[in-house]
mmCIF file of C-alpha atoms and ligand atoms in Angstrom:
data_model
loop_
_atom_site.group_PDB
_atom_site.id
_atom_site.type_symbol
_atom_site.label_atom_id
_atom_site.label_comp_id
_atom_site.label_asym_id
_atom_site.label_seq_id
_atom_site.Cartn_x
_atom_site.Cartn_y
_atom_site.Cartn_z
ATOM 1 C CA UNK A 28 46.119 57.834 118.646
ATOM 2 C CA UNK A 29 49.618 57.534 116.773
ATOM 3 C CA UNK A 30 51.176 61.086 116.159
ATOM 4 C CA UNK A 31 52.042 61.838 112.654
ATOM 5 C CA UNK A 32 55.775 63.009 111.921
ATOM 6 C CA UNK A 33 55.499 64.060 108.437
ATOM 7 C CA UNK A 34 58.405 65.933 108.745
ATOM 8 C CA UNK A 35 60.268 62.010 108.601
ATOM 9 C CA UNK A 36 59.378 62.176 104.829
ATOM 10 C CA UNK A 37 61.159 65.313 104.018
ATOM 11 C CA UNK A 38 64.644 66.519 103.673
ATOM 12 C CA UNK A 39 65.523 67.341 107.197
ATOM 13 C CA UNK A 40 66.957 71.184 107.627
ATOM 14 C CA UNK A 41 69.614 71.273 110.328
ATOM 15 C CA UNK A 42 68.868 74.866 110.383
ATOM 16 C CA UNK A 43 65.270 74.925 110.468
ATOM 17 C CA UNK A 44 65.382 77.276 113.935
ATOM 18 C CA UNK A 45 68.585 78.946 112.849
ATOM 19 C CA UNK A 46 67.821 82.747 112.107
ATOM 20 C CA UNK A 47 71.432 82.843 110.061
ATOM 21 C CA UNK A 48 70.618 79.370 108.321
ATOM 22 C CA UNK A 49 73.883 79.379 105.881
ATOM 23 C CA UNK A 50 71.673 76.560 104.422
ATOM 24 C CA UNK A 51 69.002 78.733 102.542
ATOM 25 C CA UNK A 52 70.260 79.384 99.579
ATOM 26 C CA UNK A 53 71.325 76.004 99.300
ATOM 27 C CA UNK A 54 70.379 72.718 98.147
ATOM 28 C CA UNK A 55 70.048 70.543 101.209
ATOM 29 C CA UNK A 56 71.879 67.604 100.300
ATOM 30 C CA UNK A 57 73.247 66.868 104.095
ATOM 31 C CA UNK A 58 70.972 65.791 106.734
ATOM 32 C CA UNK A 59 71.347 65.072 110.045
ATOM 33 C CA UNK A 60 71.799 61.660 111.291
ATOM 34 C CA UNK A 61 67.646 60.329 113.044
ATOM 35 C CA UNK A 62 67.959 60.175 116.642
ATOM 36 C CA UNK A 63 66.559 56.823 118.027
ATOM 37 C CA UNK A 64 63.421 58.568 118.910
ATOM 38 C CA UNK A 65 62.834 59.751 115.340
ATOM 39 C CA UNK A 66 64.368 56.292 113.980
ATOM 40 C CA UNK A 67 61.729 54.894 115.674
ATOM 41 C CA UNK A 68 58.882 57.378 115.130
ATOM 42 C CA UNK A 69 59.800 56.685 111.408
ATOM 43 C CA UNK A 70 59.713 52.610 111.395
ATOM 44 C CA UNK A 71 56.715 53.012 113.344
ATOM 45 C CA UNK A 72 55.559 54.993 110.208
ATOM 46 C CA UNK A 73 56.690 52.304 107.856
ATOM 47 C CA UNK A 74 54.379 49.406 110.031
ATOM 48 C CA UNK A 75 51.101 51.801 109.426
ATOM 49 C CA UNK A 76 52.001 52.287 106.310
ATOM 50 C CA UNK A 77 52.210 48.913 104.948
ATOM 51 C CA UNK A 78 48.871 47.776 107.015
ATOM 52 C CA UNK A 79 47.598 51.003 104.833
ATOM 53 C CA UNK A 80 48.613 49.364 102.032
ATOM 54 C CA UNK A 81 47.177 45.442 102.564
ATOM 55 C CA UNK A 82 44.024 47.013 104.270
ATOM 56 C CA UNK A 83 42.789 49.876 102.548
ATOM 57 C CA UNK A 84 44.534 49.660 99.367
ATOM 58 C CA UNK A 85 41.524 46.708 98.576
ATOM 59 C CA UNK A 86 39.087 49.137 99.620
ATOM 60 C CA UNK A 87 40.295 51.835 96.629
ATOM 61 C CA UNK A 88 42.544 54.164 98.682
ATOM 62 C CA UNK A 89 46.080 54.646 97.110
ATOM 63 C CA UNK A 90 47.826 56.310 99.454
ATOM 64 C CA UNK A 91 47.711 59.770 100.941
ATOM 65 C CA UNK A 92 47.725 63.561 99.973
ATOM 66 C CA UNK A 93 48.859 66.413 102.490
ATOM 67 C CA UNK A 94 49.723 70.389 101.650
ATOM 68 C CA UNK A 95 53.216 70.673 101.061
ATOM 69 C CA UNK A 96 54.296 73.706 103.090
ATOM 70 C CA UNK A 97 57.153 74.376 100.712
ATOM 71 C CA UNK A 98 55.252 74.362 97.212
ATOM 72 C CA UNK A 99 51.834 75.372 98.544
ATOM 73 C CA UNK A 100 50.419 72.204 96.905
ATOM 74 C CA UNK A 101 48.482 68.917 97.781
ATOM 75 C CA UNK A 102 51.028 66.175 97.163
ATOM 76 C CA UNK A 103 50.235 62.625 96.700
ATOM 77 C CA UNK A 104 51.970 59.430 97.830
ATOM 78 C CA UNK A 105 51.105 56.037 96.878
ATOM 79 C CA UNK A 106 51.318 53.759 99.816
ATOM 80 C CA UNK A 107 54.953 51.959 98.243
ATOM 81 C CA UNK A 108 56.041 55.221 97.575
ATOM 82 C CA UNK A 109 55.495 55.663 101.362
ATOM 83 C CA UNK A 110 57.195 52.460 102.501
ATOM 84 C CA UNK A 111 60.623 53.914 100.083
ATOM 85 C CA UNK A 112 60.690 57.053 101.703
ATOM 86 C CA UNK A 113 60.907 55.841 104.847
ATOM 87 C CA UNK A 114 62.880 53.414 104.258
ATOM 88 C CA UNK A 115 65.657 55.682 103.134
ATOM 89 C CA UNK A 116 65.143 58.097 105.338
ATOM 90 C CA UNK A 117 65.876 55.331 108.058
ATOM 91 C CA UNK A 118 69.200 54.655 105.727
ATOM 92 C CA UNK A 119 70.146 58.634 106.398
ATOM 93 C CA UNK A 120 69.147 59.088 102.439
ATOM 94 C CA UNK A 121 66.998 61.780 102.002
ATOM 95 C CA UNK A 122 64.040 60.712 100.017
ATOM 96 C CA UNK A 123 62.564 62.290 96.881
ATOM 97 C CA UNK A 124 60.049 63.909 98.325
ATOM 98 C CA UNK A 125 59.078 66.434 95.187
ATOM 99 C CA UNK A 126 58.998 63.979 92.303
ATOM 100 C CA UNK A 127 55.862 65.060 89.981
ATOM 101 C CA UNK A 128 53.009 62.981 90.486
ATOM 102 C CA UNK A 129 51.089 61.287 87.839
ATOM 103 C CA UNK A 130 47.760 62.719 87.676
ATOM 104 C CA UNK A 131 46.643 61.083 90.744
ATOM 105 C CA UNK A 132 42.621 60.806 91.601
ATOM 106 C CA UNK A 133 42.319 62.884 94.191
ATOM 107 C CA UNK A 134 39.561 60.675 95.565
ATOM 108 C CA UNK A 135 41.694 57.996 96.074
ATOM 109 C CA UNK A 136 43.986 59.605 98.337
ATOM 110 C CA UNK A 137 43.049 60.182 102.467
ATOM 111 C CA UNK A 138 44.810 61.856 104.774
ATOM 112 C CA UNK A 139 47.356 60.165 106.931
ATOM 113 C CA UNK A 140 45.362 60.893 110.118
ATOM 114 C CA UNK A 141 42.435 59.349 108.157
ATOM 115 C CA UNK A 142 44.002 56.285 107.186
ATOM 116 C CA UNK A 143 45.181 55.944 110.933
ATOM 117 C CA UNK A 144 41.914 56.220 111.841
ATOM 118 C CA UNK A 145 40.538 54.390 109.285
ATOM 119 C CA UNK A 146 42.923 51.597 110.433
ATOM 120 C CA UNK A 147 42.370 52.048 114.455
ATOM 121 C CA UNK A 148 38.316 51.836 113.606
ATOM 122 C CA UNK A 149 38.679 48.385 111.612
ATOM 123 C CA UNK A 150 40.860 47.086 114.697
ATOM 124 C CA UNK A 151 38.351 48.163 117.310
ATOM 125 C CA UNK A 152 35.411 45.819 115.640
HETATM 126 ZN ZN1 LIG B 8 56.264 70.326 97.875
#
């Protein structure tokens, strides 16, 4: 089973296990440059995620929906939306990872486990 890194889709925080983060009442605009691990965590994101998109994007699932620790809300990501985020996060940009969503149907959004899954099970046939 692939591991998730969700964390690849958000602004990375330099600080995150610094007690004295000077960072916290800032904007982070910096980020840390990917190690090759993550770099390659991340573009092994970007593979699922377009097989998400040609395989289960015909079958009525958009993309996918997890609880954003720092707003306390479900967001939504189209699968494209997805593929740019990574995609700039492999550039060192940080991606826009709190844009509003349009009023997505929530039934047309899985979790990202799910959609691995979902993916692993249509393989194994
Ligand atoms: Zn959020």
């Amino acid at each position: 089973m692939t591991s998730v890194n969700y964390e690849s889709m958000m602004p990375r925080d330099p600080f995150a296990d610094d007690p004295n983060d000077p960072a916290s009442f800032l904007d982070d605009e910096h980020i840390e440059p990917l190690s090759d691990e993550e770099r390659a965590a991340v573009a092994q994101d970007l593979i699922h995620v377009r097989e998400c998109k040609r395989v289960l994007e015909p079958r009525g699932i958009l993309g996918i929906y997890f609880l954003c620790e720092d707003c306390d809300q479900l967001h939504f990501y189209d699968w494209d939306i997805m593929a740019t985020n990574m995609i700039a996060t492999l550039e060192g940009n940080v991606p826009p990872v709190h844009e509003p969503s349009v009023e997505p149907d929530p039934n047309a959004y899985v979790p990202w486990d799910y959609a691995l899954g979902y993916l692993d099970g249509l393989e194994a046939r």
